[in-house]
Coordinates of C-alpha atoms and ligand atoms in Angstrom, one line a residue:
M1 CA 54.7 297.9 -31.9
I2 CA 58.2 298.2 -33.9
D3 CA 59.3 296.2 -37.2
Y4 CA 62.4 297.4 -38.6
H5 CA 63.7 294.6 -40.9
L6 CA 61.4 294.2 -43.6
H7 CA 61.8 292.6 -46.6
T8 CA 60.1 293.1 -50.3
S9 CA 59.9 291.7 -53.5
F10 CA 62.6 294.3 -54.4
S11 CA 64.7 291.5 -52.6
K12 CA 65.7 288.3 -54.6
D13 CA 65.3 286.0 -51.4
C14 CA 61.9 287.5 -51.5
S15 CA 58.6 287.3 -53.6
T16 CA 56.1 289.5 -50.9
G17 CA 54.6 292.7 -52.3
I18 CA 55.5 296.2 -50.8
M19 CA 51.4 296.5 -50.2
D20 CA 51.3 293.0 -49.0
V21 CA 53.9 293.6 -46.2
C22 CA 52.6 296.5 -45.2
D23 CA 49.1 294.9 -45.2
A24 CA 51.0 292.3 -42.8
A25 CA 52.1 295.1 -40.8
K26 CA 48.4 296.6 -40.0
K27 CA 47.0 293.4 -39.3
A28 CA 49.7 292.8 -37.0
Q29 CA 49.5 296.6 -35.8
L30 CA 52.7 297.4 -36.0
K31 CA 52.7 301.4 -35.7
Y32 CA 56.6 301.8 -36.9
I33 CA 57.8 299.9 -39.5
A34 CA 61.2 300.2 -42.0
I35 CA 61.2 298.3 -45.2
T36 CA 64.9 297.4 -45.6
D37 CA 65.9 295.6 -48.9
H38 CA 69.0 294.1 -50.0
I39 CA 72.1 295.5 -51.5
D40 CA 74.5 293.1 -51.8
V41 CA 77.4 292.0 -53.4
Y42 CA 79.3 288.4 -54.2
H43 CA 83.2 288.4 -53.8
N44 CA 83.5 289.0 -57.3
P45 CA 82.1 292.6 -57.8
E46 CA 80.9 291.1 -61.2
L47 CA 78.8 289.3 -59.9
V48 CA 76.5 291.8 -58.4
A49 CA 73.6 290.4 -56.5
W50 CA 72.0 294.1 -56.5
D51 CA 68.8 293.2 -55.5
I52 CA 67.2 296.4 -55.8
N53 CA 68.6 297.2 -59.1
D54 CA 69.0 294.1 -60.6
V55 CA 65.3 293.5 -61.4
H56 CA 64.1 296.8 -60.4
S57 CA 65.7 300.7 -60.9
P58 CA 66.5 302.5 -57.2
T59 CA 63.8 304.6 -58.6
G60 CA 61.0 302.2 -58.4
Y61 CA 62.1 301.1 -54.5
I62 CA 61.7 304.4 -53.7
N63 CA 58.4 305.2 -55.8
S64 CA 57.0 302.4 -53.9
I65 CA 57.8 303.2 -50.4
K66 CA 56.3 306.2 -51.3
M67 CA 52.9 305.0 -52.7
A68 CA 52.7 302.8 -49.5
Q69 CA 53.7 305.6 -47.1
E70 CA 50.5 307.5 -48.9
K71 CA 48.3 304.2 -48.6
Y72 CA 49.0 303.2 -45.4
P73 CA 48.9 306.5 -43.2
E74 CA 48.6 304.9 -40.1
I75 CA 51.9 302.9 -40.0
D76 CA 55.4 304.6 -40.3
I77 CA 56.8 304.0 -42.7
T78 CA 60.7 304.3 -42.8
F79 CA 62.5 304.1 -46.1
G80 CA 65.8 302.1 -45.3
L81 CA 67.9 299.3 -46.5
E82 CA 70.2 296.3 -45.2
T83 CA 73.7 296.5 -46.7
G84 CA 75.8 293.3 -47.1
Y85 CA 80.2 294.1 -46.4
T86 CA 82.4 293.0 -48.3
E87 CA 85.9 294.1 -48.4
S88 CA 85.8 294.6 -52.5
G89 CA 82.3 294.8 -52.8
Y90 CA 82.5 297.9 -50.2
D91 CA 82.6 301.0 -52.5
M92 CA 79.9 299.8 -54.7
V93 CA 77.9 300.0 -52.3
A94 CA 78.9 302.8 -50.4
N95 CA 77.9 305.0 -54.1
K96 CA 74.8 302.9 -54.7
V97 CA 73.8 304.3 -50.7
K98 CA 74.5 307.6 -51.5
D99 CA 72.4 308.1 -54.6
I100 CA 69.4 306.4 -53.2
N101 CA 70.2 308.6 -49.9
P102 CA 67.0 306.2 -47.4
D103 CA 66.8 307.1 -43.9
F104 CA 68.0 304.0 -42.2
V105 CA 70.5 301.4 -43.3
I106 CA 71.5 298.2 -42.0
G107 CA 75.0 297.0 -42.1
S108 CA 75.3 293.5 -42.1
V109 CA 77.2 290.3 -43.1
H110 CA 76.0 288.0 -45.3
F111 CA 79.2 286.5 -46.8
V112 CA 83.0 285.8 -45.7
D113 CA 86.0 284.4 -47.9
G114 CA 84.0 285.4 -50.9
L115 CA 81.2 282.5 -49.1
D116 CA 77.5 282.7 -48.6
L117 CA 77.3 281.9 -45.2
Y118 CA 73.9 280.8 -45.3
Y119 CA 75.0 277.7 -47.6
E120 CA 76.7 274.8 -46.6
E121 CA 80.4 275.1 -48.2
Y122 CA 81.7 277.7 -45.9
Y123 CA 80.8 275.3 -43.1
Q124 CA 82.9 272.7 -44.7
D125 CA 86.1 271.8 -43.6
K126 CA 85.2 274.2 -40.7
T127 CA 84.8 273.3 -37.0
K128 CA 81.9 275.6 -35.3
E129 CA 84.9 277.1 -33.5
Q130 CA 86.7 278.1 -36.6
A131 CA 83.6 278.7 -38.9
Y132 CA 81.9 281.4 -35.7
N133 CA 84.7 283.4 -35.2
R134 CA 86.2 283.9 -38.9
Y135 CA 82.7 285.3 -39.5
L136 CA 82.7 287.3 -35.9
E137 CA 85.9 288.2 -37.1
H138 CA 84.8 289.4 -40.5
V139 CA 81.9 291.7 -38.7
Y140 CA 84.3 293.2 -36.4
K141 CA 86.3 294.7 -39.6
S142 CA 82.8 295.9 -41.4
I143 CA 82.2 298.6 -38.6
E144 CA 84.1 301.2 -39.1
P145 CA 83.8 301.5 -42.8
L146 CA 79.8 300.2 -42.6
S147 CA 80.1 303.8 -39.7
K148 CA 80.0 305.9 -42.6
Y149 CA 76.6 305.0 -44.1
A150 CA 75.2 302.7 -41.8
Q151 CA 73.3 303.1 -38.2
I152 CA 73.2 299.7 -36.6
I153 CA 74.9 296.7 -37.4
G154 CA 72.7 293.7 -38.2
H155 CA 72.2 289.9 -36.9
I156 CA 75.1 289.8 -34.9
G157 CA 75.4 285.7 -34.6
Y158 CA 73.7 285.3 -38.0
V159 CA 75.3 282.0 -39.0
C160 CA 73.1 280.3 -36.1
K161 CA 70.6 280.6 -38.8
A162 CA 72.0 279.1 -41.8
F163 CA 70.7 276.7 -43.8
E164 CA 71.4 272.9 -42.7
L165 CA 74.7 273.0 -40.0
P166 CA 76.6 270.9 -39.6
Y167 CA 77.0 271.0 -35.5
E168 CA 74.8 269.5 -32.9
N169 CA 74.8 273.3 -31.1
V170 CA 74.8 275.8 -33.3
N171 CA 73.9 278.6 -30.8
M172 CA 76.5 281.2 -30.7
K173 CA 77.0 282.0 -26.8
Y174 CA 78.4 285.0 -25.8
S175 CA 81.0 283.1 -23.2
E176 CA 82.1 281.2 -25.9
Y177 CA 83.3 284.0 -28.4
S178 CA 83.3 286.6 -25.6
I179 CA 86.7 288.5 -26.3
V180 CA 85.7 288.9 -30.0
L181 CA 81.9 289.8 -29.1
D182 CA 83.5 292.8 -26.8
D183 CA 85.6 294.4 -29.1
I184 CA 83.0 294.0 -31.9
L185 CA 79.7 295.4 -29.3
E186 CA 82.6 298.4 -28.1
C187 CA 83.4 299.3 -31.7
I188 CA 79.7 299.7 -32.4
I189 CA 79.4 302.0 -29.6
E190 CA 82.7 304.2 -30.3
N191 CA 81.2 304.6 -33.6
N192 CA 77.9 305.9 -32.7
M193 CA 76.2 302.8 -34.3
G194 CA 73.4 300.2 -32.6
I195 CA 72.6 296.7 -32.8
E196 CA 69.4 294.9 -33.4
I197 CA 67.5 291.9 -32.2
N198 CA 66.6 290.1 -35.1
T199 CA 64.0 287.7 -33.8
S200 CA 64.1 285.5 -37.3
G201 CA 66.6 283.1 -35.2
L202 CA 63.6 282.0 -33.2
L203 CA 61.6 280.2 -36.2
S204 CA 65.0 278.9 -37.3
R205 CA 67.4 276.0 -35.2
A206 CA 68.8 278.4 -33.0
K207 CA 65.3 279.1 -31.3
T208 CA 67.1 282.5 -30.2
T209 CA 67.1 285.9 -31.4
I210 CA 70.3 287.0 -33.4
P211 CA 71.8 288.5 -31.4
D212 CA 70.7 286.1 -28.3
Y213 CA 70.2 288.0 -24.7
D214 CA 73.3 287.4 -23.1
V215 CA 74.6 289.6 -26.0
I216 CA 71.9 292.3 -25.8
L217 CA 72.3 292.5 -22.2
R218 CA 76.4 292.7 -22.4
Y219 CA 75.7 295.4 -25.0
R220 CA 73.7 297.6 -22.8
K221 CA 76.3 296.9 -20.0
L222 CA 79.0 298.5 -22.1
G223 CA 76.9 301.3 -22.4
G224 CA 75.0 300.9 -25.9
E225 CA 71.9 302.7 -26.3
I226 CA 70.9 302.1 -29.9
L227 CA 68.6 298.9 -30.6
T228 CA 66.0 298.1 -32.8
V229 CA 64.0 295.3 -33.0
G230 CA 63.3 293.6 -36.6
S231 CA 62.0 290.1 -38.0
D232 CA 63.5 290.5 -40.8
A233 CA 60.6 288.9 -42.5
H234 CA 61.1 287.2 -46.0
V235 CA 57.1 286.0 -45.8
P236 CA 53.6 288.1 -44.4
E237 CA 53.1 286.0 -41.9
N238 CA 56.6 287.2 -39.9
V239 CA 55.6 290.1 -40.0
G240 CA 55.8 291.3 -36.8
S241 CA 56.8 288.1 -35.4
N242 CA 58.1 287.4 -32.1
V243 CA 59.0 292.1 -32.1
G244 CA 57.0 291.8 -28.6
F245 CA 59.0 289.2 -27.0
A246 CA 62.2 291.3 -27.7
F247 CA 60.7 294.5 -26.7
E248 CA 60.6 292.1 -23.1
L249 CA 64.2 290.9 -23.9
A250 CA 65.1 294.3 -24.1
R251 CA 63.4 295.6 -21.0
N252 CA 64.8 292.9 -19.0
A253 CA 68.6 294.3 -19.8
G254 CA 68.3 297.5 -18.7
F255 CA 66.5 299.3 -22.4
K256 CA 64.1 301.6 -21.9
Y257 CA 63.9 302.9 -25.5
I258 CA 63.8 301.1 -29.0
T259 CA 65.5 302.8 -31.6
T260 CA 63.5 304.1 -34.9
Y261 CA 64.9 306.5 -37.5
K262 CA 63.6 309.4 -39.3
N263 CA 66.8 311.1 -42.2
K264 CA 69.2 308.6 -40.6
E265 CA 68.7 310.6 -37.2
P266 CA 67.5 308.5 -34.3
L267 CA 64.6 308.5 -32.3
F268 CA 63.7 306.9 -28.6
I269 CA 60.7 305.0 -28.6
H270 CA 59.7 304.3 -24.8
I271 CA 59.4 301.0 -24.2
Ligands
ZN301 ZN1 70.3 289.5 -43.8
ZN302 ZN1 67.3 290.8 -43.9

């Protein structure tokens, strides 16, 4: 079992210590995990939300992962990061990633037009189509720059799990956003990157993986091969949640392998 998207207290929005995350991973019988704490920058680069640098130094993060690797030899623990893409914060984050030199990076979009996608403010005065399309355009724009240091694009369709969305149906159906989603998936494949099945959406109002099955299937049909699976857990009880279900979706969509990483190089685990 694999969980390649996990947060620890090095992320501002998470208070679970790294050893507690590893304990939970052991209990969930996970064999491969990636610790992927946040590096995010708000629209105003002066308001840095550098999680791992804010409270702790990158050295603290790196050493904690090393200690976890020694303490849990039965789990293959990958040293990762989840970076947030914004145009203005890109250079700052890219330089930081270079300094930290992790084995695996998830490139995500959490902010659009200076607004945090998790909160209502971004959605106010926008129809669902406007809000979702604007987000997807931003994801598309992020791919090429992110390909310089990230291996996968995180949680495509993230908006559907936002807090208190003002829409009756929050799901992002492939059929309704197929043009931009195809552009995104093709661009990811051209840049030798991958996508993840993020299971956190199953615990949200959307009740689907992010992205959902139709997008995963389409990615496969377009030739996509690099696929990771992650719970995006911020609390111990969510570590490894629904990863078995994600494997099932992957198999149904025609994938024979789930990807893990060492030294930024993909390793394919047969499923
Ligand atoms: Zn994220
Ligand atoms: Zn995350």
